[in-house]
Amino acid sequence: MIWNEAMETMPRPDIEALQSQRLRELVAYLHERVPFYTKSMDAAGVVPADVRGLEDLPRLPFTKKSDLRDNYPFGLFAVPLSEVSRTHASSGTTGKPTVVGYTQNDIDIWAEVVARCFALSGAQPGEMFQNAYGYGLFTGGLGMHYGAEKLGLTVIPVSGGNTARQIMLLQDFGPQIMACTPSYALTLADALLEQGIDPDDLAVRVFILGAEPWTEAMRQELEAKLKVHAVNIYGLSEIIGPGVSNECVEAKDGAHVFEDHFLVEVLDPVTGTAVPDGEIGELVFTTLTKKAMPLLRYRTGDLASLNREKCICGRTHARMSRIVGRTDDMLIIRGVNVFPSQIEAALLGQPHVSPHYRINVTRADHLDQIEVQVEVTERFFREVGADVFAGHAETAVSETNELKQTIHHTLREALGLNVQVSLLAPGEAPRSEGGKLKRVFDNRVLK
Ligand code: ADP
Ligand code: ZN
C-alpha cells in the first residue's frame, strides 16, 4: 500500500517543480523570521527575491550542528513559543542537547511521513504495533506513535527496554509490527532463543529498525533469527525525527526520502559540492514544509549515496543507501580510513562468531592500534571449553588461534589494515538495553 499515492509516485519533474516553489517560500520565510538566517544569507549575498528554485540551492548557506548549539535553546525558532506545540531534544553526548520545536502543522506533517513509513514497511491499517522506541525527549517514541495512529494501527506504547515485558506483549497482544533499534532487536532475538520461543509462534511479521547504523549482514542475521522482514527507517531530530526516509519492503534497496517535505543533497564533505548519484557523500537536508524550526541545508554528518531511479514499488522518491558511516565516526588508523560498518559487515560473514562485538582504538608509542573483540557462538564456546576464555588456556588453543587468524585475515582484506583480534565468551560484548548501542571506543582522544 502507498499511503500518499499522489506525492509518493509524482513524476520527477513535478517533484522538482514543487521543491523549487517550496524552497523559494522557505528562503523568504527564514530570512524574514530567523535572525541567524538573515545574517547567514546576507553574508552569502543571497537575496530571497532572487532565488528561483533548485538551481540556486548550491549558493544557499549551510546550517551546522554547532549553529543549533550556539542558538540554544530556542534561537532558531521561526515562530513565537506560544505557537510551538512540542519540543524534543537529542541526547547530546557532550554538553547541552540539541533542541527542536514543532507547530501543530509540523506534528501533522510528522505523522504523515511516519504513516508513509509504516505503509512502506508493509503495515496495514487495523494491525497492531508494538513501539519499543524510547518515549520522552528523544524523537523516536512519539514520532513513531503518531504516525502509527495516523495509519490506523493499534499502538502498544511500551517504550524501550524491559525485555521480559516486550516478550510478554509480543506473545499476549500479538502485534504484527514492531519498531526498535537494530541492536535492541538483536537483544530480543537472543532472549527469544534463550527462552525457547519460536518466532513462528508470534504474529510479528515486520521489524522497523533505525536510529543507529546497521548493515546488510545484520539484516540477514535478524531476519533469520526473528523470521520477519527487517526494514530500515532513518531520521534525525533536526529534520523531523524518525520518518525522513524508509525502505520499501518490496525492494529493501535504499530508503525513500519524502521529497515533498525534505530536500536531500549528497555533498563532498570537504568541498561541499554535490557528488554524482551513486557516490558516497554527506547527506544534507532542507526541510520544505515545517514552520517552527525549518532548517536550510543542514549538514547531517551522515554518509550515504543517492539513487533517483524509479523503484519497483512504484514510488518515485529518491532512495538513500544505508548510512555507511558519519563524518565524525570515521576512524583514521595509521592513515587508513575505517568505518565501524565495514568491520561489522566483515565480522558477520564469519563462522563461529556471533553478531556481538566491540571495537577499541588505542595509541601506543605514537602508533594507532585497533582491536576488534568479537563473541564466539555458544556452540563454539562449548566445544573449545570455557578455560580458553577464562585466560588459563591449556586446551583447544589451536582452534581459537585458527579462528582469530581467519578473522584477522578477513579484516585485513576488508580494511587493508592489521587488526588485533580477541575472542570473547558469549555475553561479554555490549548489548542494547533498549536504545542506541555504543560499540566503538576510541581511547586515543578524550571525548
Ligand atoms: P541523538 O541520537 O543525538 O539523540 P537523533 O535521534 O536525532 O539524535 O539521531 C539521529 C542520528 O542517528 C542520525 O543523524 C544518524 O546518524 C543516526 N541514525 C538514525 N537512523 C539511522 C539509520 N537508519 N541508519 C543509520 N544511522 C541512523
Ligand atoms: Zn521502493
mmCIF file of N, CA and C in Angstrom, residues 238-308:
data_model
loop_
_atom_site.group_PDB
_atom_site.id
_atom_site.type_symbol
_atom_site.label_atom_id
_atom_site.label_comp_id
_atom_site.label_asym_id
_atom_site.label_seq_id
_atom_site.Cartn_x
_atom_site.Cartn_y
_atom_site.Cartn_z
ATOM 1 N N GLU A 238 16.798 17.025 14.091
ATOM 2 C CA GLU A 238 16.912 18.339 13.467
ATOM 3 C C GLU A 238 15.978 18.468 12.255
ATOM 4 N N ILE A 239 15.799 17.377 11.527
ATOM 5 C CA ILE A 239 14.971 17.445 10.319
ATOM 6 C C ILE A 239 13.503 17.160 10.636
ATOM 7 N N ILE A 240 13.222 16.178 11.462
ATOM 8 C CA ILE A 240 11.860 15.955 11.981
ATOM 9 C C ILE A 240 11.867 14.889 13.068
ATOM 10 N N GLY A 241 12.832 13.971 13.016
ATOM 11 C CA GLY A 241 12.831 12.791 13.878
ATOM 12 C C GLY A 241 12.764 11.591 12.938
ATOM 13 N N PRO A 242 12.346 10.417 13.433
ATOM 14 C CA PRO A 242 12.225 9.289 12.517
ATOM 15 C C PRO A 242 11.195 9.641 11.445
ATOM 16 N N GLY A 243 11.415 9.171 10.211
ATOM 17 C CA GLY A 243 10.435 9.457 9.167
ATOM 18 C C GLY A 243 10.957 10.369 8.076
ATOM 19 N N VAL A 244 12.263 10.580 8.037
ATOM 20 C CA VAL A 244 12.834 11.323 6.907
ATOM 21 C C VAL A 244 12.850 10.400 5.684
ATOM 22 N N SER A 245 13.130 9.119 5.926
ATOM 23 C CA SER A 245 13.116 8.147 4.837
ATOM 24 C C SER A 245 12.892 6.754 5.402
ATOM 25 N N ASN A 246 12.450 5.858 4.550
ATOM 26 C CA ASN A 246 12.173 4.480 4.961
ATOM 27 C C ASN A 246 12.268 3.573 3.738
ATOM 28 N N GLU A 247 12.789 2.382 3.948
ATOM 29 C CA GLU A 247 12.844 1.411 2.844
ATOM 30 C C GLU A 247 11.455 0.876 2.528
ATOM 31 N N CYS A 248 11.255 0.475 1.272
ATOM 32 C CA CYS A 248 10.037 -0.260 0.948
ATOM 33 C C CYS A 248 10.368 -1.735 1.134
ATOM 34 N N VAL A 249 9.384 -2.466 1.632
ATOM 35 C CA VAL A 249 9.608 -3.880 1.913
ATOM 36 C C VAL A 249 9.750 -4.673 0.601
ATOM 37 N N GLU A 250 9.218 -4.125 -0.491
ATOM 38 C CA GLU A 250 9.317 -4.814 -1.785
ATOM 39 C C GLU A 250 10.762 -4.916 -2.262
ATOM 40 N N ALA A 251 11.501 -3.813 -2.175
ATOM 41 C CA ALA A 251 12.863 -3.800 -2.731
ATOM 42 C C ALA A 251 13.935 -3.926 -1.650
ATOM 43 N N LYS A 252 13.677 -3.402 -0.472
ATOM 44 C CA LYS A 252 14.697 -3.332 0.593
ATOM 45 C C LYS A 252 16.029 -2.879 0.010
ATOM 46 N N ASP A 253 15.944 -1.863 -0.800
ATOM 47 C CA ASP A 253 17.141 -1.414 -1.505
ATOM 48 C C ASP A 253 17.216 0.102 -1.467
ATOM 49 N N GLY A 254 17.442 0.639 -0.293
ATOM 50 C CA GLY A 254 17.528 2.083 -0.139
ATOM 51 C C GLY A 254 16.240 2.639 0.433
ATOM 52 N N ALA A 255 16.376 3.682 1.235
ATOM 53 C CA ALA A 255 15.221 4.277 1.924
ATOM 54 C C ALA A 255 14.698 5.465 1.129
ATOM 55 N N HIS A 256 13.392 5.423 0.791
ATOM 56 C CA HIS A 256 12.775 6.525 0.042
ATOM 57 C C HIS A 256 12.712 7.778 0.917
ATOM 58 N N VAL A 257 13.274 8.859 0.409
ATOM 59 C CA VAL A 257 13.241 10.147 1.125
ATOM 60 C C VAL A 257 11.955 10.869 0.718
ATOM 61 N N PHE A 258 11.206 11.358 1.660
ATOM 62 C CA PHE A 258 9.933 12.024 1.337
ATOM 63 C C PHE A 258 10.215 13.415 0.788
ATOM 64 N N GLU A 259 10.439 13.428 -0.523
ATOM 65 C CA GLU A 259 10.999 14.615 -1.162
ATOM 66 C C GLU A 259 10.059 15.807 -1.254
ATOM 67 N N ASP A 260 8.767 15.576 -1.025
ATOM 68 C CA ASP A 260 7.874 16.738 -0.991
ATOM 69 C C ASP A 260 8.053 17.525 0.304
ATOM 70 N N HIS A 261 8.622 16.885 1.325
ATOM 71 C CA HIS A 261 8.866 17.579 2.593
ATOM 72 C C HIS A 261 10.349 17.821 2.873
ATOM 73 N N PHE A 262 11.194 16.938 2.373
ATOM 74 C CA PHE A 262 12.625 17.043 2.675
ATOM 75 C C PHE A 262 13.433 17.043 1.388
ATOM 76 N N LEU A 263 14.188 18.086 1.218
ATOM 77 C CA LEU A 263 15.033 18.199 0.035
ATOM 78 C C LEU A 263 16.394 17.620 0.406
ATOM 79 N N VAL A 264 16.845 16.618 -0.358
ATOM 80 C CA VAL A 264 18.082 15.931 0.006
ATOM 81 C C VAL A 264 19.195 16.238 -0.991
ATOM 82 N N GLU A 265 20.392 16.452 -0.460
ATOM 83 C CA GLU A 265 21.591 16.604 -1.290
ATOM 84 C C GLU A 265 22.644 15.642 -0.744
ATOM 85 N N VAL A 266 23.521 15.181 -1.617
ATOM 86 C CA VAL A 266 24.681 14.406 -1.158
ATOM 87 C C VAL A 266 25.924 15.159 -1.623
ATOM 88 N N LEU A 267 26.703 15.607 -0.657
ATOM 89 C CA LEU A 267 27.814 16.500 -0.969
ATOM 90 C C LEU A 267 29.158 15.923 -0.537
ATOM 91 N N ASP A 268 30.176 16.328 -1.230
ATOM 92 C CA ASP A 268 31.530 16.033 -0.777
ATOM 93 C C ASP A 268 31.706 16.750 0.568
ATOM 94 N N PRO A 269 32.013 15.982 1.628
ATOM 95 C CA PRO A 269 32.052 16.618 2.949
ATOM 96 C C PRO A 269 33.146 17.690 3.074
ATOM 97 N N VAL A 270 34.146 17.618 2.239
ATOM 98 C CA VAL A 270 35.233 18.603 2.342
ATOM 99 C C VAL A 270 34.933 19.851 1.512
ATOM 100 N N THR A 271 34.584 19.650 0.244
ATOM 101 C CA THR A 271 34.369 20.813 -0.624
ATOM 102 C C THR A 271 32.941 21.347 -0.555
ATOM 103 N N GLY A 272 32.009 20.524 -0.089
ATOM 104 C CA GLY A 272 30.617 20.974 -0.021
ATOM 105 C C GLY A 272 29.919 21.025 -1.370
ATOM 106 N N THR A 273 30.511 20.398 -2.378
ATOM 107 C CA THR A 273 29.830 20.368 -3.682
ATOM 108 C C THR A 273 29.198 18.998 -3.915
ATOM 109 N N ALA A 274 28.183 18.979 -4.780
ATOM 110 C CA ALA A 274 27.401 17.752 -4.993
ATOM 111 C C ALA A 274 28.256 16.645 -5.592
ATOM 112 N N VAL A 275 28.049 15.414 -5.127
ATOM 113 C CA VAL A 275 28.689 14.259 -5.770
ATOM 114 C C VAL A 275 27.634 13.602 -6.655
ATOM 115 N N PRO A 276 28.046 12.869 -7.704
ATOM 116 C CA PRO A 276 27.058 12.233 -8.592
ATOM 117 C C PRO A 276 26.234 11.173 -7.849
ATOM 118 N N ASP A 277 25.034 10.904 -8.347
ATOM 119 C CA ASP A 277 24.200 9.845 -7.776
ATOM 120 C C ASP A 277 25.003 8.549 -7.751
ATOM 121 N N GLY A 278 24.832 7.775 -6.704
ATOM 122 C CA GLY A 278 25.546 6.509 -6.583
ATOM 123 C C GLY A 278 26.851 6.640 -5.820
ATOM 124 N N GLU A 279 27.355 7.864 -5.681
ATOM 125 C CA GLU A 279 28.602 8.049 -4.919
ATOM 126 C C GLU A 279 28.309 8.488 -3.496
ATOM 127 N N ILE A 280 29.189 8.022 -2.600
ATOM 128 C CA ILE A 280 29.001 8.339 -1.183
ATOM 129 C C ILE A 280 29.395 9.787 -0.901
ATOM 130 N N GLY A 281 28.584 10.438 -0.117
ATOM 131 C CA GLY A 281 28.902 11.778 0.355
ATOM 132 C C GLY A 281 28.084 12.072 1.593
ATOM 133 N N GLU A 282 28.140 13.325 2.042
ATOM 134 C CA GLU A 282 27.408 13.695 3.254
ATOM 135 C C GLU A 282 25.964 14.069 2.903
ATOM 136 N N LEU A 283 25.034 13.525 3.651
ATOM 137 C CA LEU A 283 23.623 13.874 3.451
ATOM 138 C C LEU A 283 23.366 15.267 4.012
ATOM 139 N N VAL A 284 22.715 16.082 3.202
ATOM 140 C CA VAL A 284 22.366 17.441 3.613
ATOM 141 C C VAL A 284 20.876 17.618 3.326
ATOM 142 N N PHE A 285 20.116 18.027 4.336
ATOM 143 C CA PHE A 285 18.666 18.145 4.158
ATOM 144 C C PHE A 285 18.178 19.564 4.360
ATOM 145 N N THR A 286 17.186 19.922 3.570
ATOM 146 C CA THR A 286 16.439 21.157 3.766
ATOM 147 C C THR A 286 14.997 20.766 4.039
ATOM 148 N N THR A 287 14.414 21.303 5.107
ATOM 149 C CA THR A 287 13.009 20.998 5.385
ATOM 150 C C THR A 287 12.160 21.959 4.562
ATOM 151 N N LEU A 288 11.216 21.428 3.800
ATOM 152 C CA LEU A 288 10.478 22.290 2.867
ATOM 153 C C LEU A 288 9.142 22.780 3.405
ATOM 154 N N THR A 289 8.624 22.155 4.450
ATOM 155 C CA THR A 289 7.252 22.483 4.860
ATOM 156 C C THR A 289 7.086 22.776 6.347
ATOM 157 N N LYS A 290 8.117 22.526 7.161
ATOM 158 C CA LYS A 290 7.960 22.750 8.594
ATOM 159 C C LYS A 290 7.925 24.246 8.894
ATOM 160 N N LYS A 291 7.300 24.603 10.014
ATOM 161 C CA LYS A 291 7.138 26.017 10.358
ATOM 162 C C LYS A 291 7.884 26.455 11.624
ATOM 163 N N ALA A 292 7.974 25.599 12.624
ATOM 164 C CA ALA A 292 8.552 26.052 13.896
ATOM 165 C C ALA A 292 10.066 26.216 13.792
ATOM 166 N N MET A 293 10.726 25.232 13.216
ATOM 167 C CA MET A 293 12.182 25.319 13.117
ATOM 168 C C MET A 293 12.673 24.708 11.816
ATOM 169 N N PRO A 294 12.333 25.345 10.707
ATOM 170 C CA PRO A 294 12.802 24.806 9.427
ATOM 171 C C PRO A 294 14.310 25.001 9.326
ATOM 172 N N LEU A 295 14.986 24.089 8.665
ATOM 173 C CA LEU A 295 16.433 24.232 8.502
ATOM 174 C C LEU A 295 16.801 24.226 7.024
ATOM 175 N N LEU A 296 17.758 25.071 6.717
ATOM 176 C CA LEU A 296 18.241 25.193 5.350
ATOM 177 C C LEU A 296 19.565 24.447 5.236
ATOM 178 N N ARG A 297 19.645 23.512 4.333
ATOM 179 C CA ARG A 297 20.880 22.781 4.016
ATOM 180 C C ARG A 297 21.616 22.305 5.277
ATOM 181 N N TYR A 298 20.928 21.504 6.049
ATOM 182 C CA TYR A 298 21.513 21.022 7.299
ATOM 183 C C TYR A 298 22.512 19.894 7.046
ATOM 184 N N ARG A 299 23.738 20.074 7.521
ATOM 185 C CA ARG A 299 24.806 19.077 7.339
ATOM 186 C C ARG A 299 24.651 17.994 8.394
ATOM 187 N N THR A 300 24.220 16.816 7.969
ATOM 188 C CA THR A 300 23.925 15.768 8.954
ATOM 189 C C THR A 300 25.166 15.064 9.483
ATOM 190 N N GLY A 301 26.249 15.067 8.696
ATOM 191 C CA GLY A 301 27.408 14.259 9.076
ATOM 192 C C GLY A 301 27.232 12.797 8.683
ATOM 193 N N ASP A 302 26.040 12.415 8.228
ATOM 194 C CA ASP A 302 25.796 11.025 7.836
ATOM 195 C C ASP A 302 26.241 10.806 6.393
ATOM 196 N N LEU A 303 26.922 9.695 6.154
ATOM 197 C CA LEU A 303 27.456 9.415 4.823
ATOM 198 C C LEU A 303 26.631 8.341 4.118
ATOM 199 N N ALA A 304 26.178 8.663 2.919
ATOM 200 C CA ALA A 304 25.351 7.728 2.146
ATOM 201 C C ALA A 304 25.377 8.151 0.689
ATOM 202 N N SER A 305 24.753 7.347 -0.176
ATOM 203 C CA SER A 305 24.638 7.729 -1.586
ATOM 204 C C SER A 305 23.161 7.779 -1.958
ATOM 205 N N LEU A 306 22.889 8.331 -3.135
ATOM 206 C CA LEU A 306 21.510 8.552 -3.556
ATOM 207 C C LEU A 306 21.224 7.840 -4.870
ATOM 208 N N ASN A 307 20.002 7.340 -5.010
ATOM 209 C CA ASN A 307 19.566 6.670 -6.239
ATOM 210 C C ASN A 307 18.214 7.279 -6.635
ATOM 211 N N ARG A 308 18.192 7.943 -7.792
ATOM 212 C CA ARG A 308 16.949 8.607 -8.196
ATOM 213 C C ARG A 308 16.145 7.806 -9.211
#
